[in-house]
Short mmCIF file of C-alpha atoms in Angstrom, two decimals:
data_model
loop_
_atom_site.label_atom_id
_atom_site.label_comp_id
_atom_site.label_asym_id
_atom_site.label_seq_id
_atom_site.Cartn_x
_atom_site.Cartn_y
_atom_site.Cartn_z
CA UNK L 1 0.16 -0.13 0.06
CA UNK L 2 0.96 3.49 -1.41
CA UNK L 3 0.30 4.96 2.23
CA UNK L 4 2.27 2.13 4.37
CA UNK L 5 5.56 2.98 2.23
CA UNK L 6 5.00 6.83 2.65
CA UNK L 7 4.63 6.39 6.47
CA UNK L 8 7.04 3.84 6.63
CA UNK L 9 9.70 6.89 4.85
CA UNK L 10 8.44 9.81 7.58
CA UNK L 11 9.79 6.94 9.98
CA UNK L 12 13.14 7.14 8.32
CA UNK L 13 13.76 10.60 7.75
CA UNK L 14 12.56 11.16 11.62
CA UNK L 15 15.39 8.82 12.63
CA UNK L 16 17.83 10.55 10.68
CA UNK L 17 16.77 14.01 12.16
CA UNK L 18 16.53 12.90 15.51
CA UNK L 19 20.28 11.27 15.19
CA UNK L 20 21.65 15.16 14.89
CA UNK L 21 19.81 16.53 17.71
CA UNK L 22 21.38 17.39 20.81
CA UNK L 23 21.87 14.28 22.99
CA UNK L 24 19.74 15.74 26.24
CA UNK L 25 16.83 15.39 23.99
CA UNK L 26 17.54 11.09 23.24
CA UNK L 27 14.99 10.50 25.90
CA UNK L 28 12.56 13.57 25.40
CA UNK L 29 11.61 14.99 22.35
CA UNK L 30 13.56 12.50 19.89
CA UNK L 31 12.26 9.66 21.80
CA UNK L 32 8.03 11.17 21.01
CA UNK L 33 9.15 11.95 17.59
CA UNK L 34 10.30 8.60 17.12
CA UNK L 35 7.42 6.71 18.95
CA UNK L 36 5.13 8.87 17.03
CA UNK L 37 6.65 8.43 13.67
CA UNK L 38 6.60 4.39 14.36
CA UNK L 39 3.46 4.78 15.46
CA UNK L 40 2.03 5.66 11.64
CA UNK L 41 2.98 2.89 9.88
CA UNK L 42 2.66 0.57 12.46
CA UNK L 43 -1.42 1.49 12.60
CA UNK L 44 -2.18 1.74 9.03
CA UNK L 45 -0.18 -2.21 9.19
CA UNK L 46 -2.57 -2.95 11.74
CA UNK L 47 -6.02 -1.38 10.31
CA UNK L 48 -5.45 -2.85 6.99
CA UNK L 49 -5.64 -6.19 8.34
CA UNK L 50 -8.33 -5.98 10.61
CA UNK L 51 -11.85 -7.03 8.96
CA UNK L 52 -13.94 -5.01 10.10
CA UNK L 53 -15.02 -1.30 8.80
CA UNK L 54 -15.24 0.15 12.62
CA UNK L 55 -11.84 -1.75 13.18
CA UNK L 56 -10.12 -0.35 10.14
CA UNK L 57 -11.53 3.10 10.82
CA UNK L 58 -10.11 3.19 14.17
CA UNK L 59 -6.42 2.38 12.91
CA UNK L 60 -6.40 4.83 10.42
CA UNK L 61 -7.67 7.30 12.88
CA UNK L 62 -4.80 6.96 15.30
CA UNK L 63 -2.38 6.79 12.51
CA UNK L 64 -3.69 9.93 11.42
CA UNK L 65 -3.92 11.53 14.78
CA UNK L 66 0.01 10.53 15.45
CA UNK L 67 0.88 11.94 11.91
CA UNK L 68 -0.48 14.96 13.78
CA UNK L 69 1.32 14.40 16.68
CA UNK L 70 4.89 14.34 14.68
CA UNK L 71 3.98 17.59 13.00
CA UNK L 72 3.47 19.30 16.33
CA UNK L 73 6.99 17.65 17.27
CA UNK L 74 8.48 18.86 14.27
CA UNK L 75 7.52 22.53 14.60
CA UNK L 76 8.49 22.31 18.69
CA UNK L 77 12.01 20.74 17.28
CA UNK L 78 11.90 23.95 14.58
CA UNK L 79 11.53 26.09 16.93
CA UNK L 80 14.22 25.14 19.70
CA UNK L 81 16.55 25.40 16.95
CA UNK L 82 17.16 21.38 16.42
CA UNK L 83 16.09 21.64 12.57
CA UNK L 84 16.05 23.76 9.90
CA UNK L 85 12.80 25.95 8.07
CA UNK L 86 14.42 23.74 4.74
CA UNK L 87 13.62 20.20 7.21
CA UNK L 88 10.26 21.47 8.74
CA UNK L 89 9.04 22.17 5.58
CA UNK L 90 10.47 18.89 3.41
CA UNK L 91 8.22 16.84 6.75
CA UNK L 92 5.48 19.17 5.97
CA UNK L 93 4.95 18.20 2.45
CA UNK L 94 5.41 14.85 3.09
CA UNK L 95 3.13 15.01 5.99
CA UNK L 96 0.38 16.54 3.88
CA UNK L 97 0.57 13.99 1.00
CA UNK L 98 0.27 11.17 3.82
CA UNK L 99 -2.70 13.22 5.55
CA UNK L 100 -4.55 13.12 2.32
CA UNK L 101 -3.95 10.17 1.44
CA UNK L 102 -5.00 8.48 4.81
CA UNK L 103 -8.00 10.93 4.49
CA UNK L 104 -9.25 9.39 1.24
CA UNK L 105 -8.28 5.86 2.49
CA UNK L 106 -10.73 6.48 5.26
CA UNK L 107 -13.64 7.72 2.81
CA UNK L 108 -13.16 4.62 0.75
CA UNK L 109 -13.51 2.51 4.00
CA UNK L 110 -16.21 4.27 5.11
CA UNK L 111 -18.06 3.53 1.67
CA UNK L 112 -17.77 -0.01 2.33
#
């Protein structure tokens, strides 16, 4: 699935970004960002494997929520000077694309 692949790309990007952050953030912002990022494809995979529409929607909603959480954390990282505006913009472009695709997938699930 394309949304799964795109979500995994965000995970790789996030881990690469957090590796460059200050060591004092290792167990704070970095860990939160990495957990939120991993949660996105994990929930997509779990939701896709479910049989009921209600369960599929639940996990797609969780994936979308984790994407929004990660967006907030990227903005905080930028505000703290840990990442550049360019890095934030690159993330936002990918996140918007994934958000639209998750929303479209949720609409398709709802029609079933």
